[in-house]
Protein backbone atom coordinates (compact mmCIF):
# COMPACT_ATOMS: atom_id res chain seq x y z
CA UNK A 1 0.00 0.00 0.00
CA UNK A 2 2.84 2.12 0.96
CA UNK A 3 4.22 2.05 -2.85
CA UNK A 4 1.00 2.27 -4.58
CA UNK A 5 1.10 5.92 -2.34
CA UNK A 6 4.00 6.87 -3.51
CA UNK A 7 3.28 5.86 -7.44
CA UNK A 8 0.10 8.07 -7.27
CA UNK A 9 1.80 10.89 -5.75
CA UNK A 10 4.65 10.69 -8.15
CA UNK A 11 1.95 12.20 -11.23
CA UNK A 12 0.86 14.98 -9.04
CA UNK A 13 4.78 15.81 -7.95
CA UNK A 14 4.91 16.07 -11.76
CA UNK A 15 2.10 18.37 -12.37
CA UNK A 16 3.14 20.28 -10.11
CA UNK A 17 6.56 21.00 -11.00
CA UNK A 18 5.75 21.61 -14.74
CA UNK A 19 3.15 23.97 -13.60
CA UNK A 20 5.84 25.68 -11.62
CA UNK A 21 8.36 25.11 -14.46
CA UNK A 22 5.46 27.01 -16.83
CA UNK A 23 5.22 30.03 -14.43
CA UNK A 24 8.74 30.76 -13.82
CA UNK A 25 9.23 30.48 -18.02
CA UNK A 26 6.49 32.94 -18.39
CA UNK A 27 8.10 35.04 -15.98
CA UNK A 28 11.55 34.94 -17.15
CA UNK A 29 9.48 35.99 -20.75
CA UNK A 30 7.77 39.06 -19.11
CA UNK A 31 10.85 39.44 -17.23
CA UNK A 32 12.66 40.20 -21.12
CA UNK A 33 9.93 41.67 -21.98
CA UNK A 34 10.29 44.86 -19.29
CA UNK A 35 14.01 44.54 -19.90
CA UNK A 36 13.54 45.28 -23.72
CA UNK A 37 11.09 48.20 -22.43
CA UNK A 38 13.33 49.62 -20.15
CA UNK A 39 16.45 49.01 -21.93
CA UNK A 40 14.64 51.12 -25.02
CA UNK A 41 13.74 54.31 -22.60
CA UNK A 42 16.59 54.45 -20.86
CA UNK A 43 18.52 55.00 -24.19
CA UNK A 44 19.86 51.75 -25.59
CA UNK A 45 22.64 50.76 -25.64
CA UNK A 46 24.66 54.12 -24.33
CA UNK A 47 23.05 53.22 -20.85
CA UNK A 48 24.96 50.44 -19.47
CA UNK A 49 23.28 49.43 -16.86
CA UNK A 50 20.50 48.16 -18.96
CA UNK A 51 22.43 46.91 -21.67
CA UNK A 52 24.03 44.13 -19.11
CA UNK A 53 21.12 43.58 -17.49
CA UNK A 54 19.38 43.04 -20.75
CA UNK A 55 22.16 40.79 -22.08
CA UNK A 56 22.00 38.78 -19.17
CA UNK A 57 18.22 38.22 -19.46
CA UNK A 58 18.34 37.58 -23.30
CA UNK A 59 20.88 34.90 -23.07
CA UNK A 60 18.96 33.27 -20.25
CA UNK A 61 15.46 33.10 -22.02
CA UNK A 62 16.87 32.20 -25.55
CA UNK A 63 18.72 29.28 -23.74
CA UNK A 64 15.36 28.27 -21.77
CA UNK A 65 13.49 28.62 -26.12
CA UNK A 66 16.52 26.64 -27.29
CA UNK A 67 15.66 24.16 -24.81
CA UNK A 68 11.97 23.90 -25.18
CA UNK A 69 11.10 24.60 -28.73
CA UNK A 70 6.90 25.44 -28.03
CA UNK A 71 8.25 28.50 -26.83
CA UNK A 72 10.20 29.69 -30.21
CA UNK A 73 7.08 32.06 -30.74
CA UNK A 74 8.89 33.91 -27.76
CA UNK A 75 12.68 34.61 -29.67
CA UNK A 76 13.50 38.30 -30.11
CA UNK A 77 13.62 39.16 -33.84
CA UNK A 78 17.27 40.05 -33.77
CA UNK A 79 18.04 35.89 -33.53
């Protein structure tokens, strides 16, 4: 009884991380989103603050795209 627990729990665990896996990607994508934004009205690329902080963020969510390819919708036009 004690393993058929643990086999039924095991799907939910799953659910459950995908669904957290699914927020924190649409984060990270709203996230690049505001960078973009802010990068843009703070003066592009003279301001460079904003230019490593966007850098940062673009490398992270076009290595999270190249590793789930649903989400290629979500590439910056530049790539």
């Amino acid at each position: 009884m004690r393993s058929g627990n643990s086999e039924s729990s095991s799907p939910a665990a799953s659910r459950s991380y995908l669904a957290d896996m699914a927020k924190f990607e649409t984060t990270m994508i709203l996230l690049y989103d505001w960078a973009n934004i802010w990068h843009r009205q703070a003066g592009g690329y003279t301001a460079s603050d904003t230019s490593l902080l966007l850098m940062r963020v673009d490398k992270f969510v076009n290595e999270m795209i190249d590793n789930n390819p649903d989400m290629e919708c979500f590439r910056g036009k530049s790539r």
